[in-house]
Amino acid sequence: MKKFEISGLDLHYGDFHALKNINLDLEEKQITAFIGPSGCGKSTLLKSLNRMNDLVEGCKITGEFLLDGEDIYGNMDVNLLRKRVGMVFQNPDNQIIASIVEEDVAFGPENLGIPPKEIEKRVEDALKAVDMWEFRKSTPHHLSGGQKQRIAIAGIIAMQPECLVLDEPTAMLDPKGRAEIISTLHRLNRDKGITVVLITHYMEEAENADRVLVMNDGEIIADDKPKVIFSDVERLKKVGLDVPQTA
């Protein structure tokens, strides 16, 4: 993935104006964090990256939305797009469907028609990448929240995406689970060159990203390095956000 280039993006759900004139480039191999108050449009924007908003009745989107120069809302194959841009949601139980860990991770590649030997290799590589190989024969519902979320991430990694989009992946986890997931994302970014785009309500997680974008009322109101974003305490507090302890 080279980059997303978004210009003049507007999105409506019926009469509700969810995203307003979004102009944004997302570079490859970066960790980009989106922060903002609940309902400000963060999830809506990130779901646009692989057309998950297509599944919402009454969604109307206008503007230019390019991936490597190709219009993703034009003739791009949606299945190919979602293979390149994998999405992980807040609750891992909504993504884990098999009764054995390795079978769950194999589900995506099987649907892509990958040969069995290649699937075995992908499952092993994905589980090792999230440090869950030793649990490959385990039952997912016996695992902790952090472990389940790592399994959900492994299921996406097995499809070999170029970009991981995560919608509050640590929201339902305890501090240990949160630390596991953030460590995993940084390792995947560093070792495999996977672009990571995430929404978080934990400012400490955003602080360690390469880039932070602040959203409010369907608009991007700030976009810079974490150090710059978190030095403007007054602007963050005006939209109901806190700052990391280190700031």
mmCIF file of N, CA and C in Angstrom, residues 87-167:
data_model
loop_
_atom_site.group_PDB
_atom_site.id
_atom_site.type_symbol
_atom_site.label_atom_id
_atom_site.label_comp_id
_atom_site.label_asym_id
_atom_site.label_seq_id
_atom_site.Cartn_x
_atom_site.Cartn_y
_atom_site.Cartn_z
ATOM 1 N N MET A 87 -9.729 -5.047 8.749
ATOM 2 C CA MET A 87 -10.324 -4.282 9.843
ATOM 3 C C MET A 87 -10.544 -5.143 11.071
ATOM 4 N N VAL A 88 -10.162 -4.592 12.229
ATOM 5 C CA VAL A 88 -10.341 -5.255 13.521
ATOM 6 C C VAL A 88 -11.226 -4.370 14.385
ATOM 7 N N PHE A 89 -12.253 -4.975 14.995
ATOM 8 C CA PHE A 89 -13.220 -4.191 15.761
ATOM 9 C C PHE A 89 -12.959 -4.273 17.268
ATOM 10 N N GLN A 90 -13.787 -3.538 17.992
ATOM 11 C CA GLN A 90 -13.620 -3.383 19.431
ATOM 12 C C GLN A 90 -13.765 -4.698 20.181
ATOM 13 N N ASN A 91 -14.776 -5.498 19.813
ATOM 14 C CA ASN A 91 -15.080 -6.721 20.536
ATOM 15 C C ASN A 91 -14.589 -7.936 19.744
ATOM 16 N N PRO A 92 -13.535 -8.610 20.208
ATOM 17 C CA PRO A 92 -13.004 -9.748 19.446
ATOM 18 C C PRO A 92 -14.002 -10.890 19.305
ATOM 19 N N ASP A 93 -14.961 -10.995 20.225
ATOM 20 C CA ASP A 93 -15.955 -12.071 20.132
ATOM 21 C C ASP A 93 -16.804 -11.951 18.870
ATOM 22 N N ASN A 94 -16.881 -10.738 18.314
ATOM 23 C CA ASN A 94 -17.653 -10.546 17.085
ATOM 24 C C ASN A 94 -16.894 -10.999 15.838
ATOM 25 N N GLN A 95 -15.592 -11.280 15.986
ATOM 26 C CA GLN A 95 -14.785 -11.674 14.839
ATOM 27 C C GLN A 95 -14.324 -13.131 14.910
ATOM 28 N N ILE A 96 -14.335 -13.702 16.115
ATOM 29 C CA ILE A 96 -13.881 -15.089 16.275
ATOM 30 C C ILE A 96 -15.077 -16.010 16.080
ATOM 31 N N ILE A 97 -14.980 -16.928 15.109
ATOM 32 C CA ILE A 97 -16.145 -17.748 14.768
ATOM 33 C C ILE A 97 -15.904 -19.245 14.923
ATOM 34 N N ALA A 98 -14.648 -19.684 14.985
ATOM 35 C CA ALA A 98 -14.356 -21.115 15.078
ATOM 36 C C ALA A 98 -14.127 -21.525 16.532
ATOM 37 N N SER A 99 -14.179 -22.811 16.786
ATOM 38 C CA SER A 99 -14.039 -23.319 18.154
ATOM 39 C C SER A 99 -12.591 -23.647 18.515
ATOM 40 N N ILE A 100 -11.690 -23.595 17.524
ATOM 41 C CA ILE A 100 -10.266 -23.822 17.753
ATOM 42 C C ILE A 100 -9.498 -22.649 17.148
ATOM 43 N N VAL A 101 -8.496 -22.155 17.872
ATOM 44 C CA VAL A 101 -7.766 -20.961 17.464
ATOM 45 C C VAL A 101 -7.232 -21.061 16.039
ATOM 46 N N GLU A 102 -6.501 -22.136 15.709
ATOM 47 C CA GLU A 102 -5.886 -22.206 14.388
ATOM 48 C C GLU A 102 -6.927 -22.296 13.268
ATOM 49 N N GLU A 103 -8.094 -22.876 13.567
ATOM 50 C CA GLU A 103 -9.159 -22.947 12.568
ATOM 51 C C GLU A 103 -9.741 -21.566 12.312
ATOM 52 N N ASP A 104 -9.821 -20.766 13.370
ATOM 53 C CA ASP A 104 -10.347 -19.408 13.203
ATOM 54 C C ASP A 104 -9.410 -18.566 12.338
ATOM 55 N N VAL A 105 -8.116 -18.681 12.600
ATOM 56 C CA VAL A 105 -7.143 -17.896 11.831
ATOM 57 C C VAL A 105 -7.121 -18.347 10.372
ATOM 58 N N ALA A 106 -7.414 -19.637 10.133
ATOM 59 C CA ALA A 106 -7.409 -20.172 8.770
ATOM 60 C C ALA A 106 -8.643 -19.769 7.974
ATOM 61 N N PHE A 107 -9.692 -19.290 8.640
ATOM 62 C CA PHE A 107 -10.968 -19.045 7.986
ATOM 63 C C PHE A 107 -10.856 -18.051 6.822
ATOM 64 N N GLY A 108 -10.171 -16.931 7.049
ATOM 65 C CA GLY A 108 -10.039 -15.913 6.006
ATOM 66 C C GLY A 108 -9.306 -16.421 4.777
ATOM 67 N N PRO A 109 -8.108 -16.992 4.949
ATOM 68 C CA PRO A 109 -7.387 -17.524 3.785
ATOM 69 C C PRO A 109 -8.164 -18.616 3.041
ATOM 70 N N GLU A 110 -8.918 -19.432 3.774
ATOM 71 C CA GLU A 110 -9.734 -20.462 3.120
ATOM 72 C C GLU A 110 -10.759 -19.823 2.198
ATOM 73 N N ASN A 111 -11.376 -18.740 2.668
ATOM 74 C CA ASN A 111 -12.365 -18.042 1.840
ATOM 75 C C ASN A 111 -11.744 -17.381 0.608
ATOM 76 N N LEU A 112 -10.439 -17.115 0.686
ATOM 77 C CA LEU A 112 -9.745 -16.519 -0.458
ATOM 78 C C LEU A 112 -9.297 -17.583 -1.454
ATOM 79 N N GLY A 113 -9.525 -18.858 -1.099
ATOM 80 C CA GLY A 113 -9.146 -19.945 -2.000
ATOM 81 C C GLY A 113 -7.668 -20.265 -1.987
ATOM 82 N N ILE A 114 -6.991 -19.938 -0.887
ATOM 83 C CA ILE A 114 -5.561 -20.208 -0.766
ATOM 84 C C ILE A 114 -5.339 -21.726 -0.632
ATOM 85 N N PRO A 115 -4.331 -22.296 -1.274
ATOM 86 C CA PRO A 115 -4.049 -23.734 -1.150
ATOM 87 C C PRO A 115 -3.759 -24.133 0.300
ATOM 88 N N PRO A 116 -4.151 -25.346 0.719
ATOM 89 C CA PRO A 116 -4.006 -25.793 2.107
ATOM 90 C C PRO A 116 -2.606 -25.634 2.695
ATOM 91 N N LYS A 117 -1.564 -25.988 1.941
ATOM 92 C CA LYS A 117 -0.195 -25.875 2.461
ATOM 93 C C LYS A 117 0.167 -24.422 2.758
ATOM 94 N N GLU A 118 -0.287 -23.527 1.873
ATOM 95 C CA GLU A 118 -0.029 -22.104 2.076
ATOM 96 C C GLU A 118 -0.812 -21.593 3.288
ATOM 97 N N ILE A 119 -2.034 -22.102 3.482
ATOM 98 C CA ILE A 119 -2.835 -21.705 4.636
ATOM 99 C C ILE A 119 -2.121 -22.105 5.935
ATOM 100 N N GLU A 120 -1.599 -23.312 5.971
ATOM 101 C CA GLU A 120 -0.873 -23.779 7.168
ATOM 102 C C GLU A 120 0.267 -22.826 7.501
ATOM 103 N N LYS A 121 1.015 -22.436 6.479
ATOM 104 C CA LYS A 121 2.141 -21.527 6.701
ATOM 105 C C LYS A 121 1.651 -20.165 7.182
ATOM 106 N N ARG A 122 0.578 -19.665 6.567
ATOM 107 C CA ARG A 122 0.063 -18.348 6.957
ATOM 108 C C ARG A 122 -0.449 -18.357 8.399
ATOM 109 N N VAL A 123 -1.135 -19.431 8.775
ATOM 110 C CA VAL A 123 -1.655 -19.539 10.143
ATOM 111 C C VAL A 123 -0.501 -19.536 11.138
ATOM 112 N N GLU A 124 0.523 -20.323 10.850
ATOM 113 C CA GLU A 124 1.682 -20.365 11.749
ATOM 114 C C GLU A 124 2.355 -18.999 11.838
ATOM 115 N N ASP A 125 2.590 -18.378 10.687
ATOM 116 C CA ASP A 125 3.248 -17.059 10.675
ATOM 117 C C ASP A 125 2.418 -16.021 11.423
ATOM 118 N N ALA A 126 1.098 -16.042 11.209
ATOM 119 C CA ALA A 126 0.227 -15.038 11.840
ATOM 120 C C ALA A 126 0.182 -15.217 13.361
ATOM 121 N N LEU A 127 0.057 -16.463 13.805
ATOM 122 C CA LEU A 127 -0.006 -16.709 15.252
ATOM 123 C C LEU A 127 1.328 -16.393 15.928
ATOM 124 N N LYS A 128 2.424 -16.674 15.250
ATOM 125 C CA LYS A 128 3.733 -16.329 15.815
ATOM 126 C C LYS A 128 3.926 -14.820 15.842
ATOM 127 N N ALA A 129 3.381 -14.140 14.835
ATOM 128 C CA ALA A 129 3.517 -12.679 14.774
ATOM 129 C C ALA A 129 2.822 -11.988 15.937
ATOM 130 N N VAL A 130 1.736 -12.588 16.438
ATOM 131 C CA VAL A 130 1.017 -11.991 17.575
ATOM 132 C C VAL A 130 1.326 -12.734 18.879
ATOM 133 N N ASP A 131 2.352 -13.600 18.821
ATOM 134 C CA ASP A 131 2.820 -14.335 20.001
ATOM 135 C C ASP A 131 1.729 -15.226 20.601
ATOM 136 N N MET A 132 0.986 -15.933 19.731
ATOM 137 C CA MET A 132 -0.087 -16.817 20.190
ATOM 138 C C MET A 132 0.039 -18.234 19.622
ATOM 139 N N TRP A 133 1.195 -18.595 19.103
ATOM 140 C CA TRP A 133 1.375 -19.910 18.484
ATOM 141 C C TRP A 133 1.113 -21.045 19.471
ATOM 142 N N GLU A 134 1.523 -20.875 20.709
ATOM 143 C CA GLU A 134 1.359 -21.948 21.700
ATOM 144 C C GLU A 134 -0.112 -22.214 22.033
ATOM 145 N N PHE A 135 -0.988 -21.310 21.635
ATOM 146 C CA PHE A 135 -2.427 -21.467 21.917
ATOM 147 C C PHE A 135 -3.203 -21.949 20.686
ATOM 148 N N ARG A 136 -2.497 -22.433 19.665
ATOM 149 C CA ARG A 136 -3.139 -22.767 18.395
ATOM 150 C C ARG A 136 -4.219 -23.839 18.528
ATOM 151 N N LYS A 137 -4.107 -24.740 19.519
ATOM 152 C CA LYS A 137 -5.097 -25.807 19.701
ATOM 153 C C LYS A 137 -6.143 -25.448 20.769
ATOM 154 N N SER A 138 -6.052 -24.229 21.282
ATOM 155 C CA SER A 138 -6.936 -23.816 22.377
ATOM 156 C C SER A 138 -8.324 -23.437 21.870
ATOM 157 N N THR A 139 -9.272 -23.401 22.805
ATOM 158 C CA THR A 139 -10.617 -22.905 22.522
ATOM 159 C C THR A 139 -10.637 -21.407 22.803
ATOM 160 N N PRO A 140 -11.016 -20.585 21.831
ATOM 161 C CA PRO A 140 -10.937 -19.126 22.018
ATOM 162 C C PRO A 140 -11.652 -18.606 23.263
ATOM 163 N N HIS A 141 -12.841 -19.176 23.601
ATOM 164 C CA HIS A 141 -13.581 -18.580 24.716
ATOM 165 C C HIS A 141 -12.924 -18.851 26.072
ATOM 166 N N HIS A 142 -11.875 -19.674 26.097
ATOM 167 C CA HIS A 142 -11.122 -19.889 27.332
ATOM 168 C C HIS A 142 -9.969 -18.893 27.490
ATOM 169 N N LEU A 143 -9.755 -18.067 26.472
ATOM 170 C CA LEU A 143 -8.644 -17.126 26.502
ATOM 171 C C LEU A 143 -9.058 -15.796 27.130
ATOM 172 N N SER A 144 -8.051 -15.013 27.516
ATOM 173 C CA SER A 144 -8.327 -13.677 28.062
ATOM 174 C C SER A 144 -8.749 -12.733 26.950
ATOM 175 N N GLY A 145 -9.256 -11.551 27.326
ATOM 176 C CA GLY A 145 -9.680 -10.567 26.333
ATOM 177 C C GLY A 145 -8.541 -10.144 25.421
ATOM 178 N N GLY A 146 -7.361 -9.919 25.997
ATOM 179 C CA GLY A 146 -6.205 -9.522 25.201
ATOM 180 C C GLY A 146 -5.774 -10.615 24.246
ATOM 181 N N GLN A 147 -5.830 -11.866 24.717
ATOM 182 C CA GLN A 147 -5.467 -12.987 23.853
ATOM 183 C C GLN A 147 -6.466 -13.149 22.706
ATOM 184 N N LYS A 148 -7.754 -12.980 23.013
ATOM 185 C CA LYS A 148 -8.773 -13.060 21.952
ATOM 186 C C LYS A 148 -8.545 -11.984 20.889
ATOM 187 N N GLN A 149 -8.201 -10.784 21.343
ATOM 188 C CA GLN A 149 -8.001 -9.710 20.376
ATOM 189 C C GLN A 149 -6.778 -9.998 19.505
ATOM 190 N N ARG A 150 -5.755 -10.612 20.084
ATOM 191 C CA ARG A 150 -4.587 -10.984 19.281
ATOM 192 C C ARG A 150 -4.940 -12.069 18.262
ATOM 193 N N ILE A 151 -5.859 -12.967 18.633
ATOM 194 C CA ILE A 151 -6.336 -13.980 17.683
ATOM 195 C C ILE A 151 -7.096 -13.307 16.545
ATOM 196 N N ALA A 152 -7.932 -12.329 16.879
ATOM 197 C CA ALA A 152 -8.681 -11.599 15.853
ATOM 198 C C ALA A 152 -7.724 -10.899 14.890
ATOM 199 N N ILE A 153 -6.653 -10.312 15.436
ATOM 200 C CA ILE A 153 -5.650 -9.650 14.600
ATOM 201 C C ILE A 153 -4.936 -10.676 13.731
ATOM 202 N N ALA A 154 -4.617 -11.842 14.304
ATOM 203 C CA ALA A 154 -3.946 -12.897 13.543
ATOM 204 C C ALA A 154 -4.806 -13.347 12.360
ATOM 205 N N GLY A 155 -6.125 -13.413 12.582
ATOM 206 C CA GLY A 155 -7.035 -13.809 11.505
ATOM 207 C C GLY A 155 -6.984 -12.857 10.325
ATOM 208 N N ILE A 156 -6.785 -11.574 10.618
ATOM 209 C CA ILE A 156 -6.655 -10.585 9.547
ATOM 210 C C ILE A 156 -5.263 -10.678 8.913
ATOM 211 N N ILE A 157 -4.229 -10.825 9.740
ATOM 212 C CA ILE A 157 -2.857 -10.900 9.234
ATOM 213 C C ILE A 157 -2.682 -12.076 8.283
ATOM 214 N N ALA A 158 -3.386 -13.184 8.560
ATOM 215 C CA ALA A 158 -3.266 -14.381 7.717
ATOM 216 C C ALA A 158 -3.713 -14.113 6.289
ATOM 217 N N MET A 159 -4.490 -13.069 6.078
ATOM 218 C CA MET A 159 -4.891 -12.695 4.724
ATOM 219 C C MET A 159 -3.881 -11.743 4.077
ATOM 220 N N GLN A 160 -2.793 -11.483 4.821
ATOM 221 C CA GLN A 160 -1.661 -10.677 4.354
ATOM 222 C C GLN A 160 -2.073 -9.282 3.878
ATOM 223 N N PRO A 161 -2.723 -8.507 4.767
ATOM 224 C CA PRO A 161 -3.100 -7.139 4.393
ATOM 225 C C PRO A 161 -1.886 -6.221 4.380
ATOM 226 N N GLU A 162 -2.006 -5.134 3.662
ATOM 227 C CA GLU A 162 -0.968 -4.107 3.679
ATOM 228 C C GLU A 162 -1.241 -3.091 4.782
ATOM 229 N N CYS A 163 -2.503 -3.022 5.200
ATOM 230 C CA CYS A 163 -2.913 -2.025 6.190
ATOM 231 C C CYS A 163 -3.873 -2.667 7.189
ATOM 232 N N LEU A 164 -3.639 -2.398 8.469
ATOM 233 C CA LEU A 164 -4.540 -2.843 9.530
ATOM 234 C C LEU A 164 -5.288 -1.627 10.060
ATOM 235 N N VAL A 165 -6.610 -1.676 10.021
ATOM 236 C CA VAL A 165 -7.449 -0.607 10.553
ATOM 237 C C VAL A 165 -8.141 -1.155 11.800
ATOM 238 N N LEU A 166 -7.979 -0.459 12.920
ATOM 239 C CA LEU A 166 -8.484 -0.980 14.193
ATOM 240 C C LEU A 166 -9.359 0.066 14.885
ATOM 241 N N ASP A 167 -10.590 -0.328 15.174
ATOM 242 C CA ASP A 167 -11.563 0.573 15.799
ATOM 243 C C ASP A 167 -11.618 0.285 17.296
#
